Short mmCIF file of C-alpha atoms in Angstrom, two decimals:
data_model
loop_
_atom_site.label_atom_id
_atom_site.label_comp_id
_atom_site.label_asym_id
_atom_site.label_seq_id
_atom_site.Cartn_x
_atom_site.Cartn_y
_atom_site.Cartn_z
CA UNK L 1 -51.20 129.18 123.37
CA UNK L 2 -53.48 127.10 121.55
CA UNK L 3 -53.58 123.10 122.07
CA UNK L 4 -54.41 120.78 119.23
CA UNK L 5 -56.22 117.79 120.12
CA UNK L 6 -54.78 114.61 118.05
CA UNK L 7 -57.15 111.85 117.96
CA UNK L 8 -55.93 108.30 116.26
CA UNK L 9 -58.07 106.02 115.01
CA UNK L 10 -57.38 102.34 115.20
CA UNK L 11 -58.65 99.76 113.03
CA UNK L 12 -58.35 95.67 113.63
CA UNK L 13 -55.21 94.69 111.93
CA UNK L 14 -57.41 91.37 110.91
CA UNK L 15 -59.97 93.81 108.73
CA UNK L 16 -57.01 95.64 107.09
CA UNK L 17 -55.13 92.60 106.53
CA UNK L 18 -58.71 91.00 104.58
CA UNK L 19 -59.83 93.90 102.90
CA UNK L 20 -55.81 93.66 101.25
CA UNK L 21 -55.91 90.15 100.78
CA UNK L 22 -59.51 90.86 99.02
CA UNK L 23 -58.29 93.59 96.29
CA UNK L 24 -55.23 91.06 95.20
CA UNK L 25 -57.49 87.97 94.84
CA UNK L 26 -59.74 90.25 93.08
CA UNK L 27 -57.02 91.34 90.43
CA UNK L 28 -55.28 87.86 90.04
CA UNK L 29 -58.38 85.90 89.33
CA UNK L 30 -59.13 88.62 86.49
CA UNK L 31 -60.55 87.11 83.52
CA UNK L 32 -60.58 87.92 80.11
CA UNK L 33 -62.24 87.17 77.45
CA UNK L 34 -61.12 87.29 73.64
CA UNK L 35 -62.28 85.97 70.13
CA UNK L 36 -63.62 86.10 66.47
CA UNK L 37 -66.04 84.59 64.32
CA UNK L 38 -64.28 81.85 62.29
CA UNK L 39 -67.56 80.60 60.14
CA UNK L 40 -71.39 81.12 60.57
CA UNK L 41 -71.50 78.33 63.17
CA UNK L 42 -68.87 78.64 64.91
CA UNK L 43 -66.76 81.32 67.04
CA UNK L 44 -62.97 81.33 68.48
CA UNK L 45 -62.62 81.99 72.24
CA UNK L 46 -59.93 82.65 74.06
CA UNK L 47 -59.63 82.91 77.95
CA UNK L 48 -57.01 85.11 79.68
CA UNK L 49 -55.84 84.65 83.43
CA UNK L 50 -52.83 86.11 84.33
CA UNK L 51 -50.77 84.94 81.32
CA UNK L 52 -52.28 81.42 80.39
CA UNK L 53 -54.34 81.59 77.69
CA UNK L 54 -56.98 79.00 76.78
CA UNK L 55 -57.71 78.79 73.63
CA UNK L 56 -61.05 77.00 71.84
CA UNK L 57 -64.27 77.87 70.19
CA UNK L 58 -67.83 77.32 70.71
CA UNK L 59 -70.45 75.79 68.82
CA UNK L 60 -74.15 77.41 67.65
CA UNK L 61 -76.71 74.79 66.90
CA UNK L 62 -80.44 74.37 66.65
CA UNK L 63 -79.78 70.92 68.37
CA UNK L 64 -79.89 70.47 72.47
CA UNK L 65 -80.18 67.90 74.44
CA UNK L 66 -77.40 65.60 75.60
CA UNK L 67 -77.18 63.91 72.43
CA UNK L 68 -78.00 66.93 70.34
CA UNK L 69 -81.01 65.43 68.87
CA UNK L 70 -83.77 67.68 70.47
CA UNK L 71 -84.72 70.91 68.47
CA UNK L 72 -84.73 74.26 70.05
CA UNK L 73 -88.17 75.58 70.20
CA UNK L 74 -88.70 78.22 68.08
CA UNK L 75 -91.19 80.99 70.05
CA UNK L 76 -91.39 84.48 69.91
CA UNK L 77 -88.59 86.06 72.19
CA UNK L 78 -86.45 82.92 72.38
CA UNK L 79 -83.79 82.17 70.03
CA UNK L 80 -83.62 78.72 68.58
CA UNK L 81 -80.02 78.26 68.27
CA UNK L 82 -78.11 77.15 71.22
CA UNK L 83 -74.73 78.12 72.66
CA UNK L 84 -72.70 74.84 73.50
CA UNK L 85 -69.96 74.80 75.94
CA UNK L 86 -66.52 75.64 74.81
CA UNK L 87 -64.07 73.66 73.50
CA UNK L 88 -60.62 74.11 74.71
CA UNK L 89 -57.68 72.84 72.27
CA UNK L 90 -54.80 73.89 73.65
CA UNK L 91 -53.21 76.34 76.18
CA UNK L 92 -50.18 78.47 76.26
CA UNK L 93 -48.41 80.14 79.29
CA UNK L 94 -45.64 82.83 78.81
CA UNK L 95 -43.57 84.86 81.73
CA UNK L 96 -40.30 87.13 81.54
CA UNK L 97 -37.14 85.50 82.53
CA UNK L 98 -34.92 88.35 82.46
CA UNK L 99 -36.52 91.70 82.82
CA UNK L 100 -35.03 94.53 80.48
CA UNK L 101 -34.39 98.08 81.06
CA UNK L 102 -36.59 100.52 79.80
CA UNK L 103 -36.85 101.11 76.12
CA UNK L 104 -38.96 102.70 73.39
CA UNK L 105 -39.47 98.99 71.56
CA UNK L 106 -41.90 97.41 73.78
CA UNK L 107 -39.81 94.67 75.05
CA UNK L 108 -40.20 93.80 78.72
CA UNK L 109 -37.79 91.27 78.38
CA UNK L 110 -34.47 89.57 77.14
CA UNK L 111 -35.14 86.47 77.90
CA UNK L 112 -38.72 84.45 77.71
CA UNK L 113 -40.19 80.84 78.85
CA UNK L 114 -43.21 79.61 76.73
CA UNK L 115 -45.08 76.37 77.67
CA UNK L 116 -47.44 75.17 75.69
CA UNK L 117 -49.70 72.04 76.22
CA UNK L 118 -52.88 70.40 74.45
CA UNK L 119 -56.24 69.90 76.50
CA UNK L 120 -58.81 68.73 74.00
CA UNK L 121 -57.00 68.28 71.06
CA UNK L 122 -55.21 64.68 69.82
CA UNK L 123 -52.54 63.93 69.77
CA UNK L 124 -51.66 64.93 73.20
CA UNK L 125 -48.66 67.53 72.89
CA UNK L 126 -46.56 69.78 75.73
CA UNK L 127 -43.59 71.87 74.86
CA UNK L 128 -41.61 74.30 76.60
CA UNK L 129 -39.23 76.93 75.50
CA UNK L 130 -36.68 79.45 76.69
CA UNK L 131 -35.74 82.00 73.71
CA UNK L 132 -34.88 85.59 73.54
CA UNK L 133 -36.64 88.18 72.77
CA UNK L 134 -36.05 87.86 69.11
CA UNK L 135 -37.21 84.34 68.71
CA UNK L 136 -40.23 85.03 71.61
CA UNK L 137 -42.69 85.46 68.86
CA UNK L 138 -42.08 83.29 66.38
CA UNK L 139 -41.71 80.32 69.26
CA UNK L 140 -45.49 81.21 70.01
CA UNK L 141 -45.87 80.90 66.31
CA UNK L 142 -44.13 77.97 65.55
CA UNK L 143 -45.86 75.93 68.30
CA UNK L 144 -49.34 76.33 66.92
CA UNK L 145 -48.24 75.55 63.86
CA UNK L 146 -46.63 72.61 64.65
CA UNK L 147 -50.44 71.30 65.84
CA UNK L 148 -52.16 73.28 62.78
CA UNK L 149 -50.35 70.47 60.39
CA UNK L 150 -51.78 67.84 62.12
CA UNK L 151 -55.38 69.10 62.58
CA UNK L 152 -58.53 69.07 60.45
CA UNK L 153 -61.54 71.15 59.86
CA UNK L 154 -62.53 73.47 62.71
CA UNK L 155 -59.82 72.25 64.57
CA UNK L 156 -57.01 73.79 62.31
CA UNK L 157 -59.79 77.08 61.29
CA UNK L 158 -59.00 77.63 65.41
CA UNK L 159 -55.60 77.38 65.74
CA UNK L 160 -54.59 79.32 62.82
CA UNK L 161 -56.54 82.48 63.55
CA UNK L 162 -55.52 82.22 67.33
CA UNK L 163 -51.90 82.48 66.82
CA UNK L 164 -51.91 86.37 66.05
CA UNK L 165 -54.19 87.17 68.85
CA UNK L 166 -52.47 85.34 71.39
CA UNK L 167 -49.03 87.02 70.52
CA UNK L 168 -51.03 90.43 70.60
CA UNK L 169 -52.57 89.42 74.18
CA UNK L 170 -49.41 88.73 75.57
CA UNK L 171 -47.67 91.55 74.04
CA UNK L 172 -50.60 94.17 75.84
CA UNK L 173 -50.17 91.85 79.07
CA UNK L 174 -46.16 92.90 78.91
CA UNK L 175 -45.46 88.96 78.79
CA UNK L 176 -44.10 89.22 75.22
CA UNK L 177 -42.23 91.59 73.31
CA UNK L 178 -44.21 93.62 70.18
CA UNK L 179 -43.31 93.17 66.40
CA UNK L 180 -40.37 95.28 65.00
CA UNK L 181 -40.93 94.84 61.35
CA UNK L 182 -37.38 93.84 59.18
CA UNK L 183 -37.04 97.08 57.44
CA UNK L 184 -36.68 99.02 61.07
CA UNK L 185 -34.65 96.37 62.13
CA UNK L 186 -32.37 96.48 58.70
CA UNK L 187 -31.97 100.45 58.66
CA UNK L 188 -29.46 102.37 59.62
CA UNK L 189 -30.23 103.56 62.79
CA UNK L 190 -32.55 100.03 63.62
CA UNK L 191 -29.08 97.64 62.84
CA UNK L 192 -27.11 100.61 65.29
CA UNK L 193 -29.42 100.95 68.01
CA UNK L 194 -30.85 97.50 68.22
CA UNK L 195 -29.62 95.07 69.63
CA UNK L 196 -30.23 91.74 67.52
CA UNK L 197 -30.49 89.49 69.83
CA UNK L 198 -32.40 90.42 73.19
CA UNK L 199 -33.78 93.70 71.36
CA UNK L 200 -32.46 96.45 73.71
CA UNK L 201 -31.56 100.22 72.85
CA UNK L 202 -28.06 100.35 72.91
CA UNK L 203 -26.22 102.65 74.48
CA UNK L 204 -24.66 105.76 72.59
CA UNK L 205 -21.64 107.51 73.73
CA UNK L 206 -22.00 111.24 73.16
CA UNK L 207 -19.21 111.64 70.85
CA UNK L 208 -21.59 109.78 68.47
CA UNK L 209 -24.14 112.21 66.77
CA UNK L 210 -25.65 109.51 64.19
CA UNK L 211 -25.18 105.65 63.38
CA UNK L 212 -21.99 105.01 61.51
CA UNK L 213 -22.47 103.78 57.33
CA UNK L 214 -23.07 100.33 57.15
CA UNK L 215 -20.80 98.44 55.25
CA UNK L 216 -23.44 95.87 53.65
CA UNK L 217 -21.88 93.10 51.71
CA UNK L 218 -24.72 92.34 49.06
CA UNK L 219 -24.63 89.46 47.02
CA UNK L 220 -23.90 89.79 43.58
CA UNK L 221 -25.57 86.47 41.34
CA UNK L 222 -25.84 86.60 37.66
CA UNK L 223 -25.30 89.27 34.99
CA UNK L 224 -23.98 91.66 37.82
CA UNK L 225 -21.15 89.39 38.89
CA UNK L 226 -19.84 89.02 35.34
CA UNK L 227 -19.97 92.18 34.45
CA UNK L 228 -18.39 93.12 38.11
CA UNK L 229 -15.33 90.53 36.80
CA UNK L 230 -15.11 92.00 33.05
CA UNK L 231 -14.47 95.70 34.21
CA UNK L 232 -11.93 94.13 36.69
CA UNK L 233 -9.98 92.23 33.64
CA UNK L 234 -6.72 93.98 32.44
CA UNK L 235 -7.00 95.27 28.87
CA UNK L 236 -7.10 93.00 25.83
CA UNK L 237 -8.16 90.17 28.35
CA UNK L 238 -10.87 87.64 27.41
CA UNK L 239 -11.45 86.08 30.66
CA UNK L 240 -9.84 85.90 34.40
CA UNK L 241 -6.34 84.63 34.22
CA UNK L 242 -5.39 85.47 30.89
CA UNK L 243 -3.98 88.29 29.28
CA UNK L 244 -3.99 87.95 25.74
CA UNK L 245 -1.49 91.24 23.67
CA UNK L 246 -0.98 91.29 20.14
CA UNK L 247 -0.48 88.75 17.66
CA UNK L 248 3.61 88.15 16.16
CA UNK L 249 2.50 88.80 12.57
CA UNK L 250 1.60 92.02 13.44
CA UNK L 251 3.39 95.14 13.26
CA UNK L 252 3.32 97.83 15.85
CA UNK L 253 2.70 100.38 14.01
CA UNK L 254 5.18 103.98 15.35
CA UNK L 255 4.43 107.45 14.08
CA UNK L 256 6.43 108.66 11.21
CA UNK L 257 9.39 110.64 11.80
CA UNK L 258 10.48 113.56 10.09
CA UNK L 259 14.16 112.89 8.03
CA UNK L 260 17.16 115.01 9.08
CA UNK L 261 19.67 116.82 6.11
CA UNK L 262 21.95 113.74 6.42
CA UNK L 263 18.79 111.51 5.08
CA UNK L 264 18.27 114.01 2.39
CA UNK L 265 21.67 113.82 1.17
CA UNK L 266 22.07 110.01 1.32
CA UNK L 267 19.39 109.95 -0.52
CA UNK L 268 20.26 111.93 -3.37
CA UNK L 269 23.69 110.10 -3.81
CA UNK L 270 22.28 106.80 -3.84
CA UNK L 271 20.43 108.36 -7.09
CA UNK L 272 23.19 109.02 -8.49
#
């Protein structure tokens, strides 16, 4: 018989309890960093933390100081332009409301809340929004915009170039749904399998092998339209409505017919 010695080890329930604690403050105080050059002077930043993002730009100068009137020194090994602390214009949060179920399209969602709010930017501006998945993006869109107008300069340079990348950082961050371009969406099997409002696969039952034809009602303008309505006109018709057949002065004209003996013969005695 052979015996197996078990031995347990025990650890303080107060070190597991801070070493767990430690790994999930870790992860939700992740920060990230994106951004792009908008001119020689000046770059677009924007800060990620667990889906705000903070977006701004920061300013290279040769000036320093607190009133940027000192000049950088210009030695060998040090650089005379001078990084100035960001500027934040404006931030934007966004969170799933309704979870969806899993699909190929990228969509976490059905349902989305946006909130938007201005930090350095006038005038002061906060907005919130609950949309579905098809309007998610274009709310994101719309709300810079809506402050792009009313900006200047730099200002404006920022917010247009940071509406893409915010809707792309979200979208990788599973906070917002990706881009299905119209012609997927208007196909065949994008108009059968998608839904159009909260963008989920639809179901198919397996009787169904392929999408059914669409019947797509295009609009007819112009020279197609009338000449859709002359082909439809009844013969001898100028326009809808009227029927127009031939004139009473004029004869019909019938085929000839052959004469019989009795013509012949009637004929001959009315020579006579």
């Amino acid at each position: 018989m052979i015996c197996r010695e078990r031995r347990h080890i025990a650890f303080p329930v107060h070190l597991v309890c801070i070493a767990t604690l430690g790994l999930f403050a870790a992860g939700a105080d992740e920060i990230r960093y994106h951004g792009l050059p908008l001119d020689e002077n000046h770059q677009l930043i924007i800060e990620e933390t667990q889906g705000l993002c903070k977006v701004g730009y920061i300013e290279r100068s040769r000036s320093t100081g607190p009133d940027l009137v000192d000049v950088a020194p210009s030695t060998p090994g040090v650089s005379p332009r001078v990084t100035s602390p960001p500027k934040f214009l404006v931030q934007v949060y966004a969170e799933v409301l309704k979870s969806s179920a899993p699909n190929y399209l990228q969509n976490p969602g059905e349902w989305y809340r946006i909130t938007f709010e201005t930090l350095e930017l006038d005038p002061a501006y906060a907005a919130k929004m609950e949309v579905s998945a098809a309007k998610a993006r274009d709310a994101v869109y719309y709300l810079f915009q809506h402050l792009s107008i009313q900006a200047s300069g730099i200002d404006r340079e920022a917010l247009d170039a940071a509406a893409p990348l915010v809707t792309e950082i979200f979208k990788e961050a599973r906070r917002l749904p990706a881009e299905i371009y119209t012609s997927v969406l208007e196909s065949r099997t994008g108009a059968f399998r998608i839904t159009p409002r909260t963008r989920q696969r639809r179901k198919i039952e397996p009787s169904q092998t392929f999408a059914p034809e669409l019947q797509a009602q295009k609009p007819e303008l112009g020279a197609a339209e009338r000449k859709k309505a002359q082909q439809a006109l009844p013969e001898r018709a100028v326009k809808p409505g009227e029927i127009s057949g031939p004139s009473p002065d004029r004869r019909i004209a019938r085929p000839p017919v052959e004469p019989t003996g009795a013509d012949i013969e009637e004929g001959e005695s009315s020579q006579e």
